[in-house]
Amino acid sequence: MADRLIRATAADGGIRAVGVITTRLTEEARQRHDLSYVATAALGRTMSSGLLLASSMKRPQSRVNIRVKGNGPLGGILVDAGLDGTVRGYVDNPGVELPPNQRGKLDVGGAVGADGYLYVIRDVGYGYPYSSTVELVSGEIGDDVANYLVTSEQTPSALVVGVFVGAGGVEASGGLLLQVMPKAARDEELVATLEQRVGQLRGFTPLLQAGKSLSDILQELLGDLGLEILPEPQLVRFHCGCSSERMLGALKLLGEAELQDMIEKDNGAEATCHFCGEVYNATEEQLAELIHDLQTNSSVN
């Protein structure tokens, strides 16, 4: 099944629901970054969360950045997701591996650490991004992002994300976001019903592994509450906007002395994109051209 995202409403617009499958893009991230099992789960959960958060934005170029910084051995996680369905991300220490937790699951919370912060930056496309910071709740990602939604956006929310990694790679990955809209926020019975049903979910990936589609899952949860699924699912994918041109532009910022040092000592330069792992090489000739551009601009000014 292709990675995709669907949107829906229920309870006469009182509930907003979004589901996303990220199996293929999480596997691509695993391969690009050579991730361990637990690092794959942590990054996959965060990428699913990023896409779920970005799904509510309005302008096509809108993006969400999620940074998770706990006190665990994984270090930090950084994810960039867009309303356009693209997402990219990385972890600081991709090779970290831990024994399963007490429930026999990948110990994402132990790898991330429960002592730390979740940072969310929303860029709505007007050039004035706004940010929020909340303390981590568990380091399991889903709990932490749900806490952000309640604390920073004052929106009662339930968020479930999961990744199942088998011997051959990622077998299932995705998530579900349910939110009670302001018009229904005072409906205590509706809120309680939603909390109860989400609480009964035994994870998200087992449902995907059982062959259920996103529509099936939402139907089981909200079918008796007037569920309306938007007709067109959105394809989502791992995508990074890095390029040789951007790499050269970044090198140019180092200045003449540093570029000349690279020519003399390294016969060129090599740069790796943190987000996607792509490696770019700059030749001596390209570095010399950058130096020439800097000198030309300096003489003009």
PDB file of C-alpha atoms in Angstrom:
ATOM      1  CA  MET A   1       0.000   0.000   0.000  1.00  0.00           C
ATOM      2  CA  ALA A   2       1.353   3.435  -0.940  1.00  0.00           C
ATOM      3  CA  ASP A   3       2.117   5.918   1.809  1.00  0.00           C
ATOM      4  CA  ARG A   4      -0.833   8.238   2.133  1.00  0.00           C
ATOM      5  CA  LEU A   5      -2.749  10.606   4.385  1.00  0.00           C
ATOM      6  CA  ILE A   6      -6.509  10.931   4.732  1.00  0.00           C
ATOM      7  CA  ARG A   7      -8.620  13.576   6.438  1.00  0.00           C
ATOM      8  CA  ALA A   8     -12.071  13.180   7.956  1.00  0.00           C
ATOM      9  CA  THR A   9     -14.605  14.772  10.277  1.00  0.00           C
ATOM     10  CA  ALA A  10     -17.207  13.339  12.635  1.00  0.00           C
ATOM     11  CA  ALA A  11     -19.849  14.491  15.102  1.00  0.00           C
ATOM     12  CA  ASP A  12     -21.071  17.249  12.760  1.00  0.00           C
ATOM     13  CA  GLY A  13     -17.600  18.727  12.499  1.00  0.00           C
ATOM     14  CA  GLY A  14     -16.912  18.449  16.210  1.00  0.00           C
ATOM     15  CA  ILE A  15     -14.127  15.940  15.615  1.00  0.00           C
ATOM     16  CA  ARG A  16     -11.269  16.276  13.168  1.00  0.00           C
ATOM     17  CA  ALA A  17      -9.471  13.062  12.236  1.00  0.00           C
ATOM     18  CA  VAL A  18      -6.313  12.462  10.218  1.00  0.00           C
ATOM     19  CA  GLY A  19      -4.634   9.149   9.484  1.00  0.00           C
ATOM     20  CA  VAL A  20      -1.294   8.559   7.784  1.00  0.00           C
ATOM     21  CA  ILE A  21       0.672   5.561   6.530  1.00  0.00           C
ATOM     22  CA  THR A  22       4.432   6.157   6.390  1.00  0.00           C
ATOM     23  CA  THR A  23       5.816   2.657   5.895  1.00  0.00           C
ATOM     24  CA  ARG A  24       7.766   3.276   2.704  1.00  0.00           C
ATOM     25  CA  LEU A  25       9.147   6.668   3.640  1.00  0.00           C
ATOM     26  CA  THR A  26      10.270   5.379   7.042  1.00  0.00           C
ATOM     27  CA  GLU A  27      12.050   2.492   5.329  1.00  0.00           C
ATOM     28  CA  GLU A  28      13.713   4.972   2.994  1.00  0.00           C
ATOM     29  CA  ALA A  29      14.899   6.986   5.990  1.00  0.00           C
ATOM     30  CA  ARG A  30      16.189   3.791   7.628  1.00  0.00           C
ATOM     31  CA  GLN A  31      18.257   2.957   4.575  1.00  0.00           C
ATOM     32  CA  ARG A  32      19.496   6.497   3.974  1.00  0.00           C
ATOM     33  CA  HIS A  33      20.701   6.961   7.543  1.00  0.00           C
ATOM     34  CA  ASP A  34      21.576   3.316   8.340  1.00  0.00           C
ATOM     35  CA  LEU A  35      19.302   3.455  11.380  1.00  0.00           C
ATOM     36  CA  SER A  36      19.142   0.914  14.175  1.00  0.00           C
ATOM     37  CA  TYR A  37      15.796  -0.659  15.078  1.00  0.00           C
ATOM     38  CA  VAL A  38      15.023   1.797  17.871  1.00  0.00           C
ATOM     39  CA  ALA A  39      16.317   4.806  15.905  1.00  0.00           C
ATOM     40  CA  THR A  40      14.048   3.800  13.006  1.00  0.00           C
ATOM     41  CA  ALA A  41      11.051   3.673  15.327  1.00  0.00           C
ATOM     42  CA  ALA A  42      11.874   7.037  16.896  1.00  0.00           C
ATOM     43  CA  LEU A  43      12.384   8.829  13.585  1.00  0.00           C
ATOM     44  CA  GLY A  44       9.393   7.127  11.967  1.00  0.00           C
ATOM     45  CA  ARG A  45       7.081   8.170  14.798  1.00  0.00           C
ATOM     46  CA  THR A  46       8.338  11.743  14.601  1.00  0.00           C
ATOM     47  CA  MET A  47       7.933  11.915  10.811  1.00  0.00           C
ATOM     48  CA  SER A  48       4.366  10.604  11.099  1.00  0.00           C
ATOM     49  CA  SER A  49       3.690  13.210  13.792  1.00  0.00           C
ATOM     50  CA  GLY A  50       5.101  15.952  11.583  1.00  0.00           C
ATOM     51  CA  LEU A  51       2.840  15.038   8.686  1.00  0.00           C
ATOM     52  CA  LEU A  52      -0.181  14.858  10.994  1.00  0.00           C
ATOM     53  CA  LEU A  53       0.546  18.328  12.390  1.00  0.00           C
ATOM     54  CA  ALA A  54       1.204  19.808   8.953  1.00  0.00           C
ATOM     55  CA  SER A  55      -2.098  18.434   7.638  1.00  0.00           C
ATOM     56  CA  SER A  56      -4.103  21.179   9.357  1.00  0.00           C
ATOM     57  CA  MET A  57      -2.188  24.080   7.813  1.00  0.00           C
ATOM     58  CA  LYS A  58      -3.686  26.157   5.012  1.00  0.00           C
ATOM     59  CA  ARG A  59      -1.086  27.586   2.630  1.00  0.00           C
ATOM     60  CA  PRO A  60       0.572  25.130   0.194  1.00  0.00           C
ATOM     61  CA  GLN A  61       4.104  26.066   1.286  1.00  0.00           C
ATOM     62  CA  SER A  62       3.359  25.682   5.008  1.00  0.00           C
ATOM     63  CA  ARG A  63       5.776  23.492   6.972  1.00  0.00           C
ATOM     64  CA  VAL A  64       6.248  22.135  10.480  1.00  0.00           C
ATOM     65  CA  ASN A  65       9.553  21.454  12.193  1.00  0.00           C
ATOM     66  CA  ILE A  66       9.647  19.083  15.159  1.00  0.00           C
ATOM     67  CA  ARG A  67      12.767  18.838  17.263  1.00  0.00           C
ATOM     68  CA  VAL A  68      12.977  16.317  20.090  1.00  0.00           C
ATOM     69  CA  LYS A  69      15.839  16.714  22.537  1.00  0.00           C
ATOM     70  CA  GLY A  70      15.892  14.293  25.453  1.00  0.00           C
ATOM     71  CA  ASN A  71      18.569  13.001  27.795  1.00  0.00           C
ATOM     72  CA  GLY A  72      18.738   9.550  26.205  1.00  0.00           C
ATOM     73  CA  PRO A  73      21.538   8.092  24.060  1.00  0.00           C
ATOM     74  CA  LEU A  74      19.731   8.825  20.787  1.00  0.00           C
ATOM     75  CA  GLY A  75      20.497  12.525  21.160  1.00  0.00           C
ATOM     76  CA  GLY A  76      18.209  14.777  19.165  1.00  0.00           C
ATOM     77  CA  ILE A  77      15.620  14.162  16.450  1.00  0.00           C
ATOM     78  CA  LEU A  78      14.799  16.762  13.813  1.00  0.00           C
ATOM     79  CA  VAL A  79      11.932  16.423  11.332  1.00  0.00           C
ATOM     80  CA  ASP A  80      10.676  18.825   8.670  1.00  0.00           C
ATOM     81  CA  ALA A  81       7.202  18.107   7.228  1.00  0.00           C
ATOM     82  CA  GLY A  82       5.005  20.011   4.802  1.00  0.00           C
ATOM     83  CA  LEU A  83       1.356  20.388   3.933  1.00  0.00           C
ATOM     84  CA  ASP A  84       2.434  19.158   0.483  1.00  0.00           C
ATOM     85  CA  GLY A  85       3.041  15.679   1.927  1.00  0.00           C
ATOM     86  CA  THR A  86       6.829  15.778   1.920  1.00  0.00           C
ATOM     87  CA  VAL A  87       8.884  14.958   4.993  1.00  0.00           C
ATOM     88  CA  ARG A  88      12.528  14.501   5.912  1.00  0.00           C
ATOM     89  CA  GLY A  89      14.428  13.991   9.133  1.00  0.00           C
ATOM     90  CA  TYR A  90      17.370  12.554  11.020  1.00  0.00           C
ATOM     91  CA  VAL A  91      18.582  11.515  14.467  1.00  0.00           C
ATOM     92  CA  ASP A  92      21.880  12.497  16.063  1.00  0.00           C
ATOM     93  CA  ASN A  93      23.029   8.964  16.892  1.00  0.00           C
ATOM     94  CA  PRO A  94      21.537   6.564  14.322  1.00  0.00           C
ATOM     95  CA  GLY A  95      23.365   3.461  15.565  1.00  0.00           C
ATOM     96  CA  VAL A  96      21.987   3.459  19.116  1.00  0.00           C
ATOM     97  CA  GLU A  97      20.274   0.198  20.072  1.00  0.00           C
ATOM     98  CA  LEU A  98      18.582  -0.755  23.339  1.00  0.00           C
ATOM     99  CA  PRO A  99      16.949  -3.921  24.719  1.00  0.00           C
ATOM    100  CA  PRO A 100      13.142  -4.075  24.440  1.00  0.00           C
ATOM    101  CA  ASN A 101      11.172  -2.277  27.146  1.00  0.00           C
ATOM    102  CA  GLN A 102       9.037  -4.000  29.777  1.00  0.00           C
ATOM    103  CA  ARG A 103       6.231  -4.478  27.252  1.00  0.00           C
ATOM    104  CA  GLY A 104       8.563  -6.172  24.804  1.00  0.00           C
ATOM    105  CA  LYS A 105       8.479  -3.174  22.450  1.00  0.00           C
ATOM    106  CA  LEU A 106      11.271  -1.083  20.980  1.00  0.00           C
ATOM    107  CA  ASP A 107      12.372   1.225  23.786  1.00  0.00           C
ATOM    108  CA  VAL A 108      11.908   4.567  22.068  1.00  0.00           C
ATOM    109  CA  GLY A 109      11.303   6.307  25.387  1.00  0.00           C
ATOM    110  CA  GLY A 110      14.573   4.991  26.764  1.00  0.00           C
ATOM    111  CA  ALA A 111      16.471   5.977  23.627  1.00  0.00           C
ATOM    112  CA  VAL A 112      15.032   9.499  23.550  1.00  0.00           C
ATOM    113  CA  GLY A 113      14.881  10.027  27.312  1.00  0.00           C
ATOM    114  CA  ALA A 114      11.960  11.455  29.281  1.00  0.00           C
ATOM    115  CA  ASP A 115      13.916  14.455  30.558  1.00  0.00           C
ATOM    116  CA  GLY A 116      14.042  17.081  27.839  1.00  0.00           C
ATOM    117  CA  TYR A 117      11.989  19.202  25.498  1.00  0.00           C
ATOM    118  CA  LEU A 118       9.862  19.079  22.370  1.00  0.00           C
ATOM    119  CA  TYR A 119      10.185  22.084  20.068  1.00  0.00           C
ATOM    120  CA  VAL A 120       7.625  22.776  17.339  1.00  0.00           C
ATOM    121  CA  ILE A 121       8.025  25.511  14.727  1.00  0.00           C
ATOM    122  CA  ARG A 122       5.148  26.257  12.375  1.00  0.00           C
ATOM    123  CA  ASP A 123       5.944  28.224   9.214  1.00  0.00           C
ATOM    124  CA  VAL A 124       2.648  29.215   7.643  1.00  0.00           C
ATOM    125  CA  GLY A 125       4.316  30.744   4.610  1.00  0.00           C
ATOM    126  CA  TYR A 126       4.260  34.419   5.545  1.00  0.00           C
ATOM    127  CA  GLY A 127       7.880  34.590   6.683  1.00  0.00           C
ATOM    128  CA  TYR A 128       6.992  34.790  10.369  1.00  0.00           C
ATOM    129  CA  PRO A 129       7.218  31.280  11.827  1.00  0.00           C
ATOM    130  CA  TYR A 130       6.027  30.782  15.383  1.00  0.00           C
ATOM    131  CA  SER A 131       7.403  28.283  17.846  1.00  0.00           C
ATOM    132  CA  SER A 132       6.366  26.442  20.991  1.00  0.00           C
ATOM    133  CA  THR A 133       8.330  24.468  23.542  1.00  0.00           C
ATOM    134  CA  VAL A 134       6.986  21.866  25.958  1.00  0.00           C
ATOM    135  CA  GLU A 135       8.652  19.422  28.297  1.00  0.00           C
ATOM    136  CA  LEU A 136       8.779  15.793  27.235  1.00  0.00           C
ATOM    137  CA  VAL A 137       6.200  13.547  28.870  1.00  0.00           C
ATOM    138  CA  SER A 138       7.663  10.118  28.128  1.00  0.00           C
ATOM    139  CA  GLY A 139      10.026  10.363  25.166  1.00  0.00           C
ATOM    140  CA  GLU A 140       7.734   7.976  23.271  1.00  0.00           C
ATOM    141  CA  ILE A 141       6.928  10.780  20.780  1.00  0.00           C
ATOM    142  CA  GLY A 142       3.167  10.244  20.512  1.00  0.00           C
ATOM    143  CA  ASP A 143       2.498  11.238  24.130  1.00  0.00           C
ATOM    144  CA  ASP A 144       4.829  14.194  23.769  1.00  0.00           C
ATOM    145  CA  VAL A 145       3.223  15.585  20.606  1.00  0.00           C
ATOM    146  CA  ALA A 146      -0.272  15.091  22.054  1.00  0.00           C
ATOM    147  CA  ASN A 147       0.842  17.016  25.141  1.00  0.00           C
ATOM    148  CA  TYR A 148       2.090  19.812  22.883  1.00  0.00           C
ATOM    149  CA  LEU A 149      -1.312  20.040  21.182  1.00  0.00           C
ATOM    150  CA  VAL A 150      -3.143  20.286  24.495  1.00  0.00           C
ATOM    151  CA  THR A 151      -0.636  22.607  26.179  1.00  0.00           C
ATOM    152  CA  SER A 152       0.308  24.963  23.359  1.00  0.00           C
ATOM    153  CA  GLU A 153      -2.723  24.859  21.084  1.00  0.00           C
ATOM    154  CA  GLN A 154      -5.375  24.196  23.758  1.00  0.00           C
ATOM    155  CA  THR A 155      -6.904  21.496  21.576  1.00  0.00           C
ATOM    156  CA  PRO A 156      -7.998  18.226  23.231  1.00  0.00           C
ATOM    157  CA  SER A 157      -6.172  15.661  21.119  1.00  0.00           C
ATOM    158  CA  ALA A 158      -5.359  11.978  20.932  1.00  0.00           C
ATOM    159  CA  LEU A 159      -2.366  10.969  18.856  1.00  0.00           C
ATOM    160  CA  VAL A 160      -1.201   7.420  18.203  1.00  0.00           C
ATOM    161  CA  VAL A 161       1.946   6.709  16.192  1.00  0.00           C
ATOM    162  CA  GLY A 162       3.879   3.501  15.690  1.00  0.00           C
ATOM    163  CA  VAL A 163       6.557   1.737  13.694  1.00  0.00           C
ATOM    164  CA  PHE A 164       7.138  -2.000  13.355  1.00  0.00           C
ATOM    165  CA  VAL A 165      10.601  -2.985  12.180  1.00  0.00           C
ATOM    166  CA  GLY A 166      11.169  -6.569  11.088  1.00  0.00           C
ATOM    167  CA  ALA A 167      14.310  -8.404  10.053  1.00  0.00           C
ATOM    168  CA  GLY A 168      13.923  -7.143   6.491  1.00  0.00           C
ATOM    169  CA  GLY A 169      13.124  -3.539   7.325  1.00  0.00           C
ATOM    170  CA  VAL A 170      10.064  -1.457   8.159  1.00  0.00           C
ATOM    171  CA  GLU A 171       6.885  -3.515   7.849  1.00  0.00           C
ATOM    172  CA  ALA A 172       4.381  -0.948   9.108  1.00  0.00           C
ATOM    173  CA  SER A 173       4.497   2.700  10.116  1.00  0.00           C
ATOM    174  CA  GLY A 174       1.954   5.442  10.553  1.00  0.00           C
ATOM    175  CA  GLY A 175      -0.277   7.312  12.919  1.00  0.00           C
ATOM    176  CA  LEU A 176      -3.644   8.728  13.787  1.00  0.00           C
ATOM    177  CA  LEU A 177      -4.642  12.149  15.113  1.00  0.00           C
ATOM    178  CA  LEU A 178      -8.084  12.846  16.572  1.00  0.00           C
ATOM    179  CA  GLN A 179      -8.976  16.327  17.778  1.00  0.00           C
ATOM    180  CA  VAL A 180     -12.052  17.802  19.408  1.00  0.00           C
ATOM    181  CA  MET A 181     -12.788  21.102  17.714  1.00  0.00           C
ATOM    182  CA  PRO A 182     -13.728  24.230  19.727  1.00  0.00           C
ATOM    183  CA  LYS A 183     -17.418  23.876  18.827  1.00  0.00           C
ATOM    184  CA  ALA A 184     -17.534  20.536  20.671  1.00  0.00           C
ATOM    185  CA  ALA A 185     -14.899  21.086  23.353  1.00  0.00           C
ATOM    186  CA  ARG A 186     -17.533  21.456  26.088  1.00  0.00           C
ATOM    187  CA  ASP A 187     -19.277  18.234  25.117  1.00  0.00           C
ATOM    188  CA  GLU A 188     -17.854  16.145  27.957  1.00  0.00           C
ATOM    189  CA  GLU A 189     -19.606  12.984  26.791  1.00  0.00           C
ATOM    190  CA  LEU A 190     -18.091  13.250  23.304  1.00  0.00           C
ATOM    191  CA  VAL A 191     -14.620  13.896  24.709  1.00  0.00           C
ATOM    192  CA  ALA A 192     -14.943  10.930  27.072  1.00  0.00           C
ATOM    193  CA  THR A 193     -16.131   8.659  24.246  1.00  0.00           C
ATOM    194  CA  LEU A 194     -13.187   9.647  22.094  1.00  0.00           C
ATOM    195  CA  GLU A 195     -10.695   9.090  24.908  1.00  0.00           C
ATOM    196  CA  GLN A 196     -12.173   5.674  25.666  1.00  0.00           C
ATOM    197  CA  ARG A 197     -12.017   4.465  22.084  1.00  0.00           C
ATOM    198  CA  VAL A 198      -8.477   5.665  21.517  1.00  0.00           C
ATOM    199  CA  GLY A 199      -7.471   4.087  24.814  1.00  0.00           C
ATOM    200  CA  GLN A 200      -8.760   0.740  23.577  1.00  0.00           C
ATOM    201  CA  LEU A 201      -6.450   0.788  20.561  1.00  0.00           C
ATOM    202  CA  ARG A 202      -3.660  -1.740  21.001  1.00  0.00           C
ATOM    203  CA  GLY A 203      -1.252   0.292  18.937  1.00  0.00           C
ATOM    204  CA  PHE A 204      -1.534   1.496  15.368  1.00  0.00           C
ATOM    205  CA  THR A 205       0.843  -0.736  13.432  1.00  0.00           C
ATOM    206  CA  PRO A 206      -0.917  -4.012  14.383  1.00  0.00           C
ATOM    207  CA  LEU A 207      -3.985  -2.700  12.563  1.00  0.00           C
ATOM    208  CA  LEU A 208      -1.947  -2.031   9.420  1.00  0.00           C
ATOM    209  CA  GLN A 209      -0.312  -5.448   9.678  1.00  0.00           C
ATOM    210  CA  ALA A 210      -3.773  -6.987   9.918  1.00  0.00           C
ATOM    211  CA  GLY A 211      -4.553  -5.504   6.517  1.00  0.00           C
ATOM    212  CA  LYS A 212      -6.781  -2.652   7.642  1.00  0.00           C
ATOM    213  CA  SER A 213      -6.788   0.559   5.621  1.00  0.00           C
ATOM    214  CA  LEU A 214      -6.898   4.030   7.115  1.00  0.00           C
ATOM    215  CA  SER A 215     -10.567   4.237   6.182  1.00  0.00           C
ATOM    216  CA  ASP A 216     -11.241   0.932   7.974  1.00  0.00           C
ATOM    217  CA  ILE A 217      -9.548   2.177  11.131  1.00  0.00           C
ATOM    218  CA  LEU A 218     -11.447   5.464  11.178  1.00  0.00           C
ATOM    219  CA  GLN A 219     -14.699   3.677  10.433  1.00  0.00           C
ATOM    220  CA  GLU A 220     -14.238   1.423  13.453  1.00  0.00           C
ATOM    221  CA  LEU A 221     -13.447   4.382  15.696  1.00  0.00           C
ATOM    222  CA  LEU A 222     -15.909   6.987  14.456  1.00  0.00           C
ATOM    223  CA  GLY A 223     -18.351   5.242  12.141  1.00  0.00           C
ATOM    224  CA  ASP A 224     -21.304   5.691  14.504  1.00  0.00           C
ATOM    225  CA  LEU A 225     -20.502   9.380  15.000  1.00  0.00           C
ATOM    226  CA  GLY A 226     -21.301  10.524  11.474  1.00  0.00           C
ATOM    227  CA  LEU A 227     -17.855   9.940   9.987  1.00  0.00           C
ATOM    228  CA  GLU A 228     -17.198  11.779   6.722  1.00  0.00           C
ATOM    229  CA  ILE A 229     -13.933  10.957   4.946  1.00  0.00           C
ATOM    230  CA  LEU A 230     -12.635  13.441   2.394  1.00  0.00           C
ATOM    231  CA  PRO A 231     -12.673  11.688  -0.984  1.00  0.00           C
ATOM    232  CA  GLU A 232      -9.095  12.345  -2.134  1.00  0.00           C
ATOM    233  CA  PRO A 233      -6.254  10.787  -0.108  1.00  0.00           C
ATOM    234  CA  GLN A 234      -2.934  12.627  -0.226  1.00  0.00           C
ATOM    235  CA  LEU A 235       0.275  10.814  -1.151  1.00  0.00           C
ATOM    236  CA  VAL A 236       3.168  11.402   1.255  1.00  0.00           C
ATOM    237  CA  ARG A 237       6.864  10.756   0.677  1.00  0.00           C
ATOM    238  CA  PHE A 238      10.389  11.272   1.962  1.00  0.00           C
ATOM    239  CA  HIS A 239      11.825  14.238   0.096  1.00  0.00           C
ATOM    240  CA  CYS A 240      14.742  16.583   0.688  1.00  0.00           C
ATOM    241  CA  GLY A 241      15.313  19.811  -1.202  1.00  0.00           C
ATOM    242  CA  CYS A 242      19.096  19.680  -0.954  1.00  0.00           C
ATOM    243  CA  SER A 243      21.195  20.022  -4.133  1.00  0.00           C
ATOM    244  CA  SER A 244      24.720  20.666  -5.381  1.00  0.00           C
ATOM    245  CA  GLU A 245      23.807  24.310  -5.895  1.00  0.00           C
ATOM    246  CA  ARG A 246      22.693  24.691  -2.287  1.00  0.00           C
ATOM    247  CA  MET A 247      25.817  22.902  -1.082  1.00  0.00           C
ATOM    248  CA  LEU A 248      28.034  25.306  -3.033  1.00  0.00           C
ATOM    249  CA  GLY A 249      26.059  28.235  -1.659  1.00  0.00           C
ATOM    250  CA  ALA A 250      26.674  26.993   1.881  1.00  0.00           C
ATOM    251  CA  LEU A 251      30.395  26.542   1.204  1.00  0.00           C
ATOM    252  CA  LYS A 252      30.581  30.083  -0.126  1.00  0.00           C
ATOM    253  CA  LEU A 253      29.523  31.383   3.274  1.00  0.00           C
ATOM    254  CA  LEU A 254      32.732  29.974   4.778  1.00  0.00           C
ATOM    255  CA  GLY A 255      34.789  32.717   3.137  1.00  0.00           C
ATOM    256  CA  GLU A 256      37.933  32.888   1.018  1.00  0.00           C
ATOM    257  CA  ALA A 257      40.431  31.688   3.619  1.00  0.00           C
ATOM    258  CA  GLU A 258      38.504  28.532   4.498  1.00  0.00           C
ATOM    259  CA  LEU A 259      37.859  27.692   0.848  1.00  0.00           C
ATOM    260  CA  GLN A 260      41.532  28.145  -0.019  1.00  0.00           C
ATOM    261  CA  ASP A 261      42.462  25.890   2.891  1.00  0.00           C
ATOM    262  CA  MET A 262      40.148  23.175   1.504  1.00  0.00           C
ATOM    263  CA  ILE A 263      41.836  23.419  -1.893  1.00  0.00           C
ATOM    264  CA  GLU A 264      45.335  23.142  -0.449  1.00  0.00           C
ATOM    265  CA  LYS A 265      44.682  20.451   2.162  1.00  0.00           C
ATOM    266  CA  ASP A 266      41.814  18.381   0.753  1.00  0.00           C
ATOM    267  CA  ASN A 267      41.896  19.054  -2.987  1.00  0.00           C
ATOM    268  CA  GLY A 268      38.219  19.889  -2.790  1.00  0.00           C
ATOM    269  CA  ALA A 269      35.378  19.483  -0.311  1.00  0.00           C
ATOM    270  CA  GLU A 270      32.801  16.903   0.693  1.00  0.00           C
ATOM    271  CA  ALA A 271      29.509  17.691   2.397  1.00  0.00           C
ATOM    272  CA  THR A 272      26.755  15.407   3.653  1.00  0.00           C
ATOM    273  CA  CYS A 273      23.144  16.511   4.057  1.00  0.00           C
ATOM    274  CA  HIS A 274      22.018  15.730   7.609  1.00  0.00           C
ATOM    275  CA  PHE A 275      18.394  15.367   6.549  1.00  0.00           C
ATOM    276  CA  CYS A 276      18.781  12.772   3.795  1.00  0.00           C
ATOM    277  CA  GLY A 277      22.372  11.525   3.927  1.00  0.00           C
ATOM    278  CA  GLU A 278      23.144  12.605   0.359  1.00  0.00           C
ATOM    279  CA  VAL A 279      26.866  13.200  -0.186  1.00  0.00           C
ATOM    280  CA  TYR A 280      28.038  16.094  -2.373  1.00  0.00           C
ATOM    281  CA  ASN A 281      31.558  16.735  -3.631  1.00  0.00           C
ATOM    282  CA  ALA A 282      33.027  20.066  -4.725  1.00  0.00           C
ATOM    283  CA  THR A 283      36.104  20.035  -6.950  1.00  0.00           C
ATOM    284  CA  GLU A 284      39.090  22.353  -6.650  1.00  0.00           C
ATOM    285  CA  GLU A 285      37.832  24.191  -9.710  1.00  0.00           C
ATOM    286  CA  GLN A 286      34.419  24.774  -8.138  1.00  0.00           C
ATOM    287  CA  LEU A 287      35.987  26.075  -4.927  1.00  0.00           C
ATOM    288  CA  ALA A 288      38.276  28.355  -6.925  1.00  0.00           C
ATOM    289  CA  GLU A 289      35.223  29.714  -8.721  1.00  0.00           C
ATOM    290  CA  LEU A 290      33.566  30.457  -5.386  1.00  0.00           C
ATOM    291  CA  ILE A 291      36.677  32.344  -4.277  1.00  0.00           C
ATOM    292  CA  HIS A 292      36.628  34.306  -7.532  1.00  0.00           C
ATOM    293  CA  ASP A 293      32.975  35.225  -6.963  1.00  0.00           C
ATOM    294  CA  LEU A 294      33.735  36.419  -3.435  1.00  0.00           C
ATOM    295  CA  GLN A 295      36.662  38.520  -4.640  1.00  0.00           C
ATOM    296  CA  THR A 296      34.590  40.008  -7.456  1.00  0.00           C
ATOM    297  CA  ASN A 297      31.753  40.931  -5.113  1.00  0.00           C
ATOM    298  CA  SER A 298      34.244  42.420  -2.657  1.00  0.00           C
ATOM    299  CA  SER A 299      35.829  44.641  -5.305  1.00  0.00           C
ATOM    300  CA  VAL A 300      32.431  45.824  -6.533  1.00  0.00           C
ATOM    301  CA  ASN A 301      31.348  46.775  -3.029  1.00  0.00           C
TER     302      ASN A 301
END
